[in-house]
Every structure is written in C-alpha cells, then in structure tokens.
Short mmCIF file of N, CA and C in Angstrom, two decimals:
data_model
loop_
_atom_site.label_atom_id
_atom_site.label_comp_id
_atom_site.label_asym_id
_atom_site.label_seq_id
_atom_site.Cartn_x
_atom_site.Cartn_y
_atom_site.Cartn_z
N MET H 1 104.42 -35.92 -128.21
CA MET H 1 105.61 -35.15 -128.46
C MET H 1 105.55 -34.38 -129.78
N PRO H 2 105.01 -34.99 -130.87
CA PRO H 2 104.93 -34.23 -132.12
C PRO H 2 104.08 -32.97 -131.97
N LEU H 3 103.04 -33.02 -131.14
CA LEU H 3 102.20 -31.84 -130.94
C LEU H 3 103.01 -30.73 -130.28
N LEU H 4 103.85 -31.09 -129.32
CA LEU H 4 104.70 -30.09 -128.68
C LEU H 4 105.71 -29.51 -129.67
N LEU H 5 106.24 -30.35 -130.57
CA LEU H 5 107.17 -29.86 -131.58
C LEU H 5 106.49 -28.88 -132.54
N ALA H 6 105.20 -29.06 -132.75
CA ALA H 6 104.47 -28.14 -133.63
C ALA H 6 104.46 -26.73 -133.07
N PHE H 7 104.58 -26.62 -131.75
CA PHE H 7 104.58 -25.31 -131.13
C PHE H 7 105.99 -24.73 -130.97
N LEU H 8 107.00 -25.41 -131.51
CA LEU H 8 108.37 -24.93 -131.41
C LEU H 8 108.55 -23.52 -132.00
N PRO H 9 107.94 -23.19 -133.15
CA PRO H 9 108.07 -21.81 -133.64
C PRO H 9 107.53 -20.78 -132.64
N PHE H 10 106.45 -21.13 -131.95
CA PHE H 10 105.86 -20.21 -130.98
C PHE H 10 106.74 -20.08 -129.74
N ILE H 11 107.39 -21.18 -129.38
CA ILE H 11 108.32 -21.14 -128.25
C ILE H 11 109.53 -20.28 -128.61
N ALA H 12 110.04 -20.45 -129.84
CA ALA H 12 111.17 -19.63 -130.29
C ALA H 12 110.79 -18.15 -130.30
N PHE H 13 109.60 -17.86 -130.80
CA PHE H 13 109.13 -16.47 -130.81
C PHE H 13 109.01 -15.92 -129.40
N ALA H 14 108.41 -16.70 -128.51
CA ALA H 14 108.22 -16.24 -127.13
C ALA H 14 109.56 -15.99 -126.45
N ALA H 15 110.52 -16.88 -126.68
CA ALA H 15 111.84 -16.72 -126.05
C ALA H 15 112.53 -15.46 -126.54
N ALA H 16 112.57 -15.26 -127.85
CA ALA H 16 113.25 -14.08 -128.40
C ALA H 16 112.52 -12.79 -128.03
N SER H 17 111.20 -12.80 -128.09
CA SER H 17 110.47 -11.57 -127.77
C SER H 17 110.55 -11.25 -126.28
N SER H 18 110.64 -12.28 -125.44
CA SER H 18 110.79 -12.03 -124.00
C SER H 18 112.12 -11.37 -123.68
N LEU H 19 113.10 -11.62 -124.53
CA LEU H 19 114.41 -10.99 -124.35
C LEU H 19 114.45 -9.58 -124.95
N GLY H 20 113.33 -9.16 -125.54
CA GLY H 20 113.24 -7.81 -126.09
C GLY H 20 113.49 -7.72 -127.58
N TYR H 21 113.41 -8.83 -128.29
CA TYR H 21 113.66 -8.85 -129.72
C TYR H 21 112.47 -9.43 -130.48
N PRO H 22 111.36 -8.69 -130.53
CA PRO H 22 110.17 -9.25 -131.17
C PRO H 22 110.34 -9.50 -132.67
N LEU H 23 111.00 -8.61 -133.40
CA LEU H 23 111.18 -8.83 -134.84
C LEU H 23 112.09 -10.03 -135.09
N THR H 24 113.15 -10.13 -134.31
CA THR H 24 114.04 -11.29 -134.42
C THR H 24 113.26 -12.56 -134.10
N GLY H 25 112.41 -12.50 -133.09
CA GLY H 25 111.60 -13.65 -132.72
C GLY H 25 110.65 -14.06 -133.83
N LEU H 26 110.04 -13.07 -134.49
CA LEU H 26 109.14 -13.37 -135.60
C LEU H 26 109.89 -14.05 -136.75
N CYS H 27 111.08 -13.51 -137.07
CA CYS H 27 111.88 -14.09 -138.15
C CYS H 27 112.37 -15.49 -137.78
N LEU H 28 112.81 -15.65 -136.54
CA LEU H 28 113.26 -16.96 -136.07
C LEU H 28 112.11 -17.97 -136.13
N ALA H 29 110.95 -17.56 -135.67
CA ALA H 29 109.79 -18.45 -135.69
C ALA H 29 109.40 -18.82 -137.12
N ALA H 30 109.45 -17.85 -138.03
CA ALA H 30 109.14 -18.14 -139.44
C ALA H 30 110.14 -19.14 -140.00
N GLY H 31 111.42 -18.98 -139.64
CA GLY H 31 112.45 -19.92 -140.10
C GLY H 31 112.25 -21.32 -139.54
N VAL H 32 111.95 -21.41 -138.25
CA VAL H 32 111.70 -22.72 -137.63
C VAL H 32 110.48 -23.38 -138.27
N ALA H 33 109.43 -22.60 -138.48
CA ALA H 33 108.22 -23.14 -139.10
C ALA H 33 108.49 -23.58 -140.54
N ALA H 34 109.31 -22.81 -141.27
CA ALA H 34 109.65 -23.18 -142.65
C ALA H 34 110.46 -24.47 -142.68
N CYS H 35 111.36 -24.64 -141.72
CA CYS H 35 112.14 -25.89 -141.64
C CYS H 35 111.21 -27.07 -141.36
N SER H 36 110.27 -26.88 -140.47
CA SER H 36 109.30 -27.94 -140.16
C SER H 36 108.46 -28.28 -141.39
N LEU H 37 108.07 -27.26 -142.12
CA LEU H 37 107.28 -27.45 -143.34
C LEU H 37 108.10 -28.19 -144.39
N ALA H 38 109.36 -27.79 -144.57
CA ALA H 38 110.23 -28.46 -145.54
C ALA H 38 110.46 -29.92 -145.15
N HIS H 39 110.64 -30.16 -143.87
CA HIS H 39 110.83 -31.53 -143.39
C HIS H 39 109.60 -32.38 -143.70
N ALA H 40 108.42 -31.84 -143.43
CA ALA H 40 107.18 -32.58 -143.69
C ALA H 40 106.99 -32.82 -145.18
N ALA H 41 107.38 -31.86 -145.99
CA ALA H 41 107.18 -31.97 -147.44
C ALA H 41 108.13 -32.99 -148.07
N THR H 42 109.27 -33.22 -147.45
CA THR H 42 110.25 -34.14 -148.04
C THR H 42 110.09 -35.57 -147.55
N ARG H 43 109.26 -35.79 -146.56
CA ARG H 43 109.04 -37.15 -146.06
C ARG H 43 107.95 -37.82 -146.88
N PRO H 44 108.21 -39.05 -147.34
CA PRO H 44 107.22 -39.71 -148.19
C PRO H 44 105.92 -40.08 -147.47
N VAL H 45 105.99 -40.34 -146.18
CA VAL H 45 104.80 -40.77 -145.44
C VAL H 45 103.98 -39.60 -144.92
N ARG H 46 104.59 -38.50 -144.70
CA ARG H 46 103.90 -37.35 -144.13
C ARG H 46 103.38 -36.44 -145.22
N ARG H 47 102.29 -35.81 -144.93
CA ARG H 47 101.80 -34.79 -145.84
C ARG H 47 101.95 -33.44 -145.15
N VAL H 48 101.92 -32.41 -145.94
CA VAL H 48 102.06 -31.06 -145.41
C VAL H 48 100.82 -30.74 -144.58
N ARG H 49 101.05 -30.21 -143.39
CA ARG H 49 99.95 -29.88 -142.49
C ARG H 49 99.53 -28.42 -142.68
N ILE H 50 98.24 -28.20 -142.60
CA ILE H 50 97.70 -26.84 -142.71
C ILE H 50 98.31 -25.95 -141.62
N LEU H 51 98.48 -26.51 -140.43
CA LEU H 51 99.06 -25.74 -139.33
C LEU H 51 100.46 -25.25 -139.67
N ASP H 52 101.27 -26.09 -140.32
CA ASP H 52 102.63 -25.68 -140.69
C ASP H 52 102.61 -24.55 -141.71
N VAL H 53 101.77 -24.68 -142.72
CA VAL H 53 101.67 -23.64 -143.74
C VAL H 53 101.17 -22.34 -143.11
N GLY H 54 100.12 -22.44 -142.30
CA GLY H 54 99.57 -21.26 -141.63
C GLY H 54 100.58 -20.59 -140.71
N THR H 55 101.39 -21.39 -140.03
CA THR H 55 102.39 -20.84 -139.12
C THR H 55 103.46 -20.06 -139.88
N VAL H 56 103.93 -20.62 -141.00
CA VAL H 56 104.94 -19.92 -141.82
C VAL H 56 104.36 -18.60 -142.32
N VAL H 57 103.16 -18.66 -142.89
CA VAL H 57 102.53 -17.44 -143.42
C VAL H 57 102.30 -16.42 -142.31
N LEU H 58 101.84 -16.88 -141.17
CA LEU H 58 101.55 -16.00 -140.04
C LEU H 58 102.81 -15.26 -139.57
N PHE H 59 103.86 -16.01 -139.25
CA PHE H 59 105.07 -15.37 -138.73
C PHE H 59 105.77 -14.52 -139.78
N ALA H 60 105.87 -15.03 -141.01
CA ALA H 60 106.52 -14.26 -142.06
C ALA H 60 105.73 -12.99 -142.36
N GLY H 61 104.41 -13.11 -142.39
CA GLY H 61 103.57 -11.94 -142.66
C GLY H 61 103.68 -10.87 -141.59
N VAL H 62 103.59 -11.29 -140.33
CA VAL H 62 103.70 -10.31 -139.23
C VAL H 62 105.10 -9.71 -139.21
N ALA H 63 106.13 -10.52 -139.48
CA ALA H 63 107.51 -10.00 -139.52
C ALA H 63 107.65 -8.96 -140.61
N CYS H 64 107.07 -9.21 -141.78
CA CYS H 64 107.14 -8.24 -142.88
C CYS H 64 106.43 -6.94 -142.52
N VAL H 65 105.27 -7.04 -141.92
CA VAL H 65 104.52 -5.84 -141.54
C VAL H 65 105.31 -5.02 -140.52
N VAL H 66 105.87 -5.70 -139.52
CA VAL H 66 106.65 -5.00 -138.49
C VAL H 66 107.89 -4.37 -139.11
N ALA H 67 108.58 -5.10 -140.00
CA ALA H 67 109.79 -4.57 -140.63
C ALA H 67 109.47 -3.39 -141.54
N LEU H 68 108.41 -3.49 -142.32
CA LEU H 68 108.04 -2.40 -143.23
C LEU H 68 107.53 -1.18 -142.48
N ARG H 69 106.94 -1.43 -141.35
CA ARG H 69 106.43 -0.34 -140.51
C ARG H 69 107.58 0.50 -139.97
N GLY H 70 108.73 -0.15 -139.77
CA GLY H 70 109.91 0.56 -139.29
C GLY H 70 109.91 0.84 -137.81
N GLN H 71 108.87 0.45 -137.14
CA GLN H 71 108.77 0.69 -135.70
C GLN H 71 108.18 -0.57 -135.07
N ALA H 72 108.86 -1.06 -134.06
CA ALA H 72 108.42 -2.30 -133.41
C ALA H 72 107.11 -2.07 -132.67
N LEU H 73 106.28 -3.09 -132.68
CA LEU H 73 105.08 -3.07 -131.86
C LEU H 73 105.46 -3.50 -130.45
N ALA H 74 104.63 -3.19 -129.51
CA ALA H 74 104.86 -3.69 -128.15
C ALA H 74 104.89 -5.21 -128.20
N ILE H 75 105.74 -5.81 -127.38
CA ILE H 75 105.90 -7.26 -127.40
C ILE H 75 104.57 -7.96 -127.14
N SER H 76 103.83 -7.49 -126.14
CA SER H 76 102.56 -8.16 -125.82
C SER H 76 101.54 -7.98 -126.94
N LEU H 77 101.58 -6.86 -127.64
CA LEU H 77 100.68 -6.65 -128.77
C LEU H 77 101.06 -7.58 -129.93
N THR H 78 102.36 -7.73 -130.17
CA THR H 78 102.82 -8.65 -131.20
C THR H 78 102.38 -10.07 -130.88
N ARG H 79 102.52 -10.45 -129.61
CA ARG H 79 102.08 -11.79 -129.20
C ARG H 79 100.58 -11.96 -129.39
N ALA H 80 99.81 -10.92 -129.09
CA ALA H 80 98.36 -11.01 -129.27
C ALA H 80 98.01 -11.23 -130.74
N ILE H 81 98.70 -10.54 -131.63
CA ILE H 81 98.46 -10.71 -133.07
C ILE H 81 98.80 -12.13 -133.51
N VAL H 82 99.94 -12.63 -133.04
CA VAL H 82 100.36 -13.99 -133.40
C VAL H 82 99.38 -15.02 -132.84
N ASP H 83 99.00 -14.86 -131.58
CA ASP H 83 98.07 -15.81 -130.96
C ASP H 83 96.70 -15.79 -131.65
N ALA H 84 96.23 -14.59 -132.01
CA ALA H 84 94.95 -14.49 -132.73
C ALA H 84 95.05 -15.17 -134.09
N GLY H 85 96.17 -14.96 -134.76
CA GLY H 85 96.38 -15.60 -136.06
C GLY H 85 96.39 -17.11 -135.95
N LEU H 86 97.06 -17.62 -134.93
CA LEU H 86 97.10 -19.08 -134.77
C LEU H 86 95.72 -19.62 -134.44
N SER H 87 94.98 -18.91 -133.63
CA SER H 87 93.62 -19.35 -133.31
C SER H 87 92.79 -19.45 -134.59
N LEU H 88 92.94 -18.48 -135.47
CA LEU H 88 92.22 -18.51 -136.75
C LEU H 88 92.68 -19.66 -137.64
N VAL H 89 93.98 -19.94 -137.64
CA VAL H 89 94.50 -21.06 -138.43
C VAL H 89 93.91 -22.37 -137.91
N ILE H 90 93.84 -22.51 -136.59
CA ILE H 90 93.29 -23.73 -136.00
C ILE H 90 91.81 -23.89 -136.35
N VAL H 91 91.06 -22.81 -136.25
CA VAL H 91 89.64 -22.87 -136.62
C VAL H 91 89.50 -23.21 -138.11
N ALA H 92 90.40 -22.69 -138.94
CA ALA H 92 90.37 -23.01 -140.37
C ALA H 92 90.61 -24.50 -140.61
N THR H 93 91.50 -25.12 -139.84
CA THR H 93 91.74 -26.56 -140.02
C THR H 93 90.47 -27.35 -139.73
N VAL H 94 89.72 -26.91 -138.73
CA VAL H 94 88.47 -27.59 -138.38
C VAL H 94 87.43 -27.35 -139.48
N ALA H 95 87.33 -26.10 -139.95
CA ALA H 95 86.35 -25.76 -140.99
C ALA H 95 86.63 -26.51 -142.29
N LEU H 96 87.90 -26.78 -142.57
CA LEU H 96 88.28 -27.50 -143.78
C LEU H 96 88.17 -29.02 -143.62
N GLY H 97 87.76 -29.46 -142.43
CA GLY H 97 87.60 -30.89 -142.20
C GLY H 97 88.88 -31.63 -141.90
N ARG H 98 89.95 -30.89 -141.59
CA ARG H 98 91.23 -31.50 -141.25
C ARG H 98 91.75 -30.92 -139.94
N PRO H 99 91.08 -31.23 -138.83
CA PRO H 99 91.51 -30.67 -137.54
C PRO H 99 92.99 -30.92 -137.30
N PHE H 100 93.70 -29.89 -136.88
CA PHE H 100 95.15 -30.00 -136.80
C PHE H 100 95.62 -31.10 -135.85
N THR H 101 94.85 -31.42 -134.82
CA THR H 101 95.30 -32.45 -133.88
C THR H 101 95.32 -33.83 -134.53
N ARG H 102 94.51 -34.04 -135.55
CA ARG H 102 94.52 -35.33 -136.26
C ARG H 102 95.86 -35.57 -136.94
N ASP H 103 96.49 -34.51 -137.42
CA ASP H 103 97.76 -34.65 -138.12
C ASP H 103 98.89 -35.15 -137.22
N PHE H 104 98.69 -35.10 -135.92
CA PHE H 104 99.74 -35.52 -134.99
C PHE H 104 99.49 -36.91 -134.43
N ALA H 105 98.43 -37.54 -134.88
CA ALA H 105 98.11 -38.90 -134.42
C ALA H 105 98.75 -39.91 -135.37
N PRO H 106 99.01 -41.11 -134.87
CA PRO H 106 99.49 -42.16 -135.78
C PRO H 106 98.45 -42.39 -136.88
N PRO H 107 98.89 -42.69 -138.11
CA PRO H 107 97.94 -42.84 -139.22
C PRO H 107 96.81 -43.83 -138.94
N ALA H 108 97.11 -44.93 -138.28
CA ALA H 108 96.06 -45.92 -138.00
C ALA H 108 95.02 -45.37 -137.02
N ALA H 109 95.46 -44.51 -136.11
CA ALA H 109 94.54 -43.96 -135.11
C ALA H 109 93.49 -43.05 -135.74
N ALA H 110 93.85 -42.40 -136.82
CA ALA H 110 92.91 -41.48 -137.47
C ALA H 110 91.72 -42.22 -138.08
N LEU H 111 91.86 -43.52 -138.29
CA LEU H 111 90.79 -44.31 -138.90
C LEU H 111 89.81 -44.88 -137.88
N VAL H 112 90.11 -44.77 -136.61
CA VAL H 112 89.25 -45.33 -135.56
C VAL H 112 87.94 -44.55 -135.52
N PRO H 113 86.79 -45.25 -135.54
CA PRO H 113 85.50 -44.55 -135.49
C PRO H 113 85.41 -43.67 -134.24
N GLY H 114 84.90 -42.48 -134.41
CA GLY H 114 84.74 -41.56 -133.29
C GLY H 114 85.91 -40.63 -133.08
N ARG H 115 87.02 -40.94 -133.68
CA ARG H 115 88.20 -40.10 -133.47
C ARG H 115 88.08 -38.74 -134.15
N GLN H 116 87.42 -38.70 -135.31
CA GLN H 116 87.32 -37.42 -136.03
C GLN H 116 86.63 -36.37 -135.15
N ARG H 117 85.59 -36.77 -134.47
CA ARG H 117 84.90 -35.84 -133.56
C ARG H 117 85.83 -35.42 -132.44
N ALA H 118 86.59 -36.35 -131.91
CA ALA H 118 87.54 -36.03 -130.83
C ALA H 118 88.59 -35.05 -131.33
N TYR H 119 89.06 -35.23 -132.56
CA TYR H 119 90.06 -34.31 -133.11
C TYR H 119 89.47 -32.91 -133.31
N ARG H 120 88.21 -32.85 -133.75
CA ARG H 120 87.56 -31.54 -133.89
C ARG H 120 87.46 -30.83 -132.55
N ILE H 121 87.02 -31.57 -131.54
CA ILE H 121 86.83 -30.97 -130.22
C ILE H 121 88.16 -30.52 -129.62
N THR H 122 89.19 -31.36 -129.73
CA THR H 122 90.48 -30.96 -129.16
C THR H 122 91.09 -29.80 -129.94
N SER H 123 90.89 -29.76 -131.24
CA SER H 123 91.39 -28.61 -132.01
C SER H 123 90.68 -27.33 -131.60
N LEU H 124 89.37 -27.41 -131.41
CA LEU H 124 88.63 -26.23 -130.96
C LEU H 124 89.02 -25.82 -129.54
N ALA H 125 89.38 -26.80 -128.72
CA ALA H 125 89.88 -26.47 -127.37
C ALA H 125 91.18 -25.68 -127.47
N TRP H 126 92.04 -26.07 -128.41
CA TRP H 126 93.29 -25.32 -128.61
C TRP H 126 92.99 -23.92 -129.15
N ALA H 127 92.02 -23.80 -130.04
CA ALA H 127 91.65 -22.47 -130.55
C ALA H 127 91.16 -21.59 -129.40
N ALA H 128 90.37 -22.17 -128.51
CA ALA H 128 89.89 -21.42 -127.33
C ALA H 128 91.06 -21.04 -126.43
N ALA H 129 92.02 -21.94 -126.28
CA ALA H 129 93.20 -21.63 -125.46
C ALA H 129 93.95 -20.44 -126.04
N PHE H 130 94.09 -20.42 -127.36
CA PHE H 130 94.79 -19.30 -127.98
C PHE H 130 93.97 -18.01 -127.89
N ALA H 131 92.66 -18.12 -127.86
CA ALA H 131 91.83 -16.93 -127.63
C ALA H 131 92.08 -16.39 -126.22
N VAL H 132 92.25 -17.29 -125.25
CA VAL H 132 92.59 -16.86 -123.89
C VAL H 132 93.97 -16.21 -123.90
N PHE H 133 94.91 -16.78 -124.66
CA PHE H 133 96.25 -16.18 -124.76
C PHE H 133 96.15 -14.75 -125.28
N VAL H 134 95.28 -14.53 -126.26
CA VAL H 134 95.09 -13.18 -126.81
C VAL H 134 94.59 -12.24 -125.72
N ALA H 135 93.61 -12.69 -124.95
CA ALA H 135 93.08 -11.85 -123.86
C ALA H 135 94.16 -11.54 -122.84
N VAL H 136 94.98 -12.53 -122.51
CA VAL H 136 96.07 -12.32 -121.55
C VAL H 136 97.09 -11.34 -122.13
N ASP H 137 97.45 -11.52 -123.40
CA ASP H 137 98.42 -10.62 -124.04
C ASP H 137 97.90 -9.18 -124.06
N LEU H 138 96.63 -9.01 -124.38
CA LEU H 138 96.05 -7.66 -124.41
C LEU H 138 95.96 -7.06 -123.01
N ALA H 139 95.66 -7.89 -122.01
CA ALA H 139 95.64 -7.40 -120.63
C ALA H 139 97.04 -6.98 -120.19
N LEU H 140 98.04 -7.72 -120.62
CA LEU H 140 99.43 -7.35 -120.31
C LEU H 140 99.80 -6.06 -121.02
N TRP H 141 99.38 -5.93 -122.27
CA TRP H 141 99.67 -4.73 -123.05
C TRP H 141 99.06 -3.49 -122.40
N ARG H 142 97.87 -3.64 -121.81
CA ARG H 142 97.19 -2.52 -121.15
C ARG H 142 97.55 -2.41 -119.67
N ASP H 143 98.58 -3.12 -119.25
CA ASP H 143 99.06 -3.09 -117.85
C ASP H 143 98.01 -3.53 -116.84
N MET H 144 97.17 -4.46 -117.24
CA MET H 144 96.17 -5.00 -116.32
C MET H 144 96.68 -6.25 -115.62
N LEU H 145 97.78 -6.81 -116.12
CA LEU H 145 98.43 -7.97 -115.53
C LEU H 145 99.93 -7.71 -115.45
N THR H 146 100.58 -8.38 -114.51
CA THR H 146 102.05 -8.33 -114.49
C THR H 146 102.56 -9.40 -115.46
N ALA H 147 103.82 -9.30 -115.82
CA ALA H 147 104.41 -10.30 -116.71
C ALA H 147 104.35 -11.69 -116.08
N ARG H 148 104.54 -11.75 -114.78
CA ARG H 148 104.49 -13.04 -114.08
C ARG H 148 103.08 -13.64 -114.14
N GLN H 149 102.08 -12.82 -113.89
CA GLN H 149 100.70 -13.30 -113.96
C GLN H 149 100.36 -13.79 -115.37
N ALA H 150 100.80 -13.03 -116.36
CA ALA H 150 100.53 -13.42 -117.75
C ALA H 150 101.21 -14.74 -118.09
N THR H 151 102.46 -14.88 -117.67
CA THR H 151 103.19 -16.13 -117.93
C THR H 151 102.51 -17.31 -117.27
N LEU H 152 102.12 -17.14 -116.02
CA LEU H 152 101.43 -18.22 -115.30
C LEU H 152 100.11 -18.59 -115.99
N ALA H 153 99.37 -17.59 -116.43
CA ALA H 153 98.10 -17.85 -117.10
C ALA H 153 98.32 -18.60 -118.41
N ILE H 154 99.28 -18.16 -119.20
CA ILE H 154 99.54 -18.78 -120.50
C ILE H 154 100.05 -20.21 -120.33
N VAL H 155 100.99 -20.40 -119.42
CA VAL H 155 101.52 -21.74 -119.18
C VAL H 155 100.42 -22.66 -118.64
N GLY H 156 99.62 -22.14 -117.72
CA GLY H 156 98.53 -22.94 -117.15
C GLY H 156 97.50 -23.35 -118.18
N VAL H 157 97.07 -22.41 -119.00
CA VAL H 157 96.06 -22.71 -120.03
C VAL H 157 96.66 -23.64 -121.09
N GLY H 158 97.90 -23.40 -121.47
CA GLY H 158 98.56 -24.27 -122.45
C GLY H 158 98.69 -25.70 -121.94
N PHE H 159 99.11 -25.84 -120.69
CA PHE H 159 99.25 -27.18 -120.10
C PHE H 159 97.89 -27.87 -120.00
N ALA H 160 96.89 -27.11 -119.58
CA ALA H 160 95.53 -27.68 -119.47
C ALA H 160 95.03 -28.14 -120.84
N SER H 161 95.31 -27.37 -121.89
CA SER H 161 94.88 -27.75 -123.24
C SER H 161 95.59 -29.01 -123.70
N TYR H 162 96.86 -29.09 -123.40
CA TYR H 162 97.64 -30.28 -123.77
C TYR H 162 97.09 -31.52 -123.06
N ARG H 163 96.87 -31.40 -121.76
CA ARG H 163 96.35 -32.54 -120.99
C ARG H 163 94.94 -32.92 -121.46
N PHE H 164 94.10 -31.90 -121.71
CA PHE H 164 92.75 -32.17 -122.20
C PHE H 164 92.80 -32.92 -123.53
N SER H 165 93.67 -32.48 -124.42
CA SER H 165 93.78 -33.13 -125.73
C SER H 165 94.15 -34.59 -125.60
N ARG H 166 95.13 -34.87 -124.78
CA ARG H 166 95.55 -36.27 -124.58
C ARG H 166 94.43 -37.09 -123.96
N TRP H 167 93.75 -36.52 -122.98
CA TRP H 167 92.68 -37.24 -122.29
C TRP H 167 91.48 -37.45 -123.22
N TYR H 168 91.04 -36.40 -123.90
CA TYR H 168 89.80 -36.47 -124.65
C TYR H 168 89.90 -37.39 -125.86
N VAL H 169 91.03 -37.39 -126.53
CA VAL H 169 91.16 -38.25 -127.71
C VAL H 169 91.01 -39.71 -127.32
N THR H 170 91.57 -40.11 -126.19
CA THR H 170 91.42 -41.50 -125.76
C THR H 170 90.03 -41.74 -125.19
N ARG H 171 89.50 -40.79 -124.45
CA ARG H 171 88.17 -40.91 -123.85
C ARG H 171 87.09 -40.88 -124.93
N GLY H 172 87.30 -40.07 -125.94
CA GLY H 172 86.29 -39.87 -126.97
C GLY H 172 86.06 -41.07 -127.87
N VAL H 173 86.94 -42.06 -127.83
CA VAL H 173 86.77 -43.22 -128.71
C VAL H 173 86.54 -44.50 -127.93
N ARG H 174 86.53 -44.40 -126.62
CA ARG H 174 86.29 -45.59 -125.80
C ARG H 174 84.86 -46.07 -126.04
N PRO H 175 84.68 -47.37 -126.26
CA PRO H 175 83.31 -47.86 -126.48
C PRO H 175 82.44 -47.62 -125.26
N ARG H 176 81.26 -47.16 -125.51
CA ARG H 176 80.32 -46.91 -124.42
C ARG H 176 79.69 -48.23 -124.00
N PRO H 177 79.51 -48.43 -122.69
CA PRO H 177 78.87 -49.68 -122.25
C PRO H 177 77.41 -49.70 -122.71
N ARG H 178 76.99 -50.86 -123.12
CA ARG H 178 75.60 -51.02 -123.57
C ARG H 178 74.71 -51.25 -122.36
N PRO H 179 73.51 -50.68 -122.39
CA PRO H 179 72.60 -50.91 -121.27
C PRO H 179 72.18 -52.38 -121.22
N ALA H 180 71.99 -52.85 -120.02
CA ALA H 180 71.57 -54.25 -119.83
C ALA H 180 70.14 -54.42 -120.33
N PRO H 181 69.84 -55.56 -120.98
CA PRO H 181 68.48 -55.77 -121.50
C PRO H 181 67.48 -56.02 -120.40
#
C-alpha cells in the first residue's frame, strides 16, 4: 500500500490533466508530493526518500516551465515529460545505491540477505515501466493511439509492474534448495 501511495501525486496529475487542466494537475501533484515529503520529514522513524524529493522537484519544475512559457503543452506531451522525469529519478535511486522500492519495505526486511538485489531489480522494472509510459504518451501525442488504448496500456503496464515487484521481492530472497550430495 505505501508503494501505491507514493504514486498519489502522479494519480492526481493524471486525473486533473485528463479533465483538461494540465497546469493545475502539475501544481496539485507538486502539492501532494510536498505534503508527502513533509510528512516523511516529520516522522522520527522515517527518512526522506529520494523519490519524494525528486517528485516534488519534477512536478514543481515542469509546472514552472509551463507557467512561464504562458502556453500549455499538449496533455500527452506533458505526461511524457513527467514520466521521463520519474524514470530518471528511479534510475538515480538505483545509481545512488538506494533503490526506491527498498524505502517502502519494513525496516527489518531491508536487512534480509539478497533483498538489496531484489530492490534494485524491481526499481529498474519500474523505470522500464515508466519508459513504456513515455512511449505510450508520445504515441498518443502523435495520434498513433486512441486515448482508450493509451489508458489500457498504461494501466496494464503499471499493474504488471506492481505485481512483479511484489512477486520478485519475495521470490528473490527465498533460500535456494541445495543440491543433494
């Protein structure tokens, strides 16, 4: 559930932009992400997650660019920029040795041998999912897909990534059977 809550800013952005308000969606998403960041920063047990910081910077930055530009970008193009940015943030968490999926595990689970590799792989799977989202958004922007097809693709890939993450983290740490002597 915490992993799904991490995507709340993106859900808020998607909802507002789908209604035709991409700048409002960007600002709303930045606000939701900032609230999540403030909540994490004020809790004694939690530390600030790279994903939260990256999300605030991403949405606030894109909102500022769109506002300063004075002309809205196409909704699908805005989504492609946001999805590409998130994919880069996720790859950065892996490169920094703090895969974002690890931050959503119980603290004791992060210490289990083999889990770090599982967190890296699941984080990279999410980065790949967001790369697919970018391709879908760009295809929608160029009228190569209908809105329905794009929605189905994004929901399908997102659900598959979520299920893969849950499956792989548990599978990735299961002790391997030893060969019989």
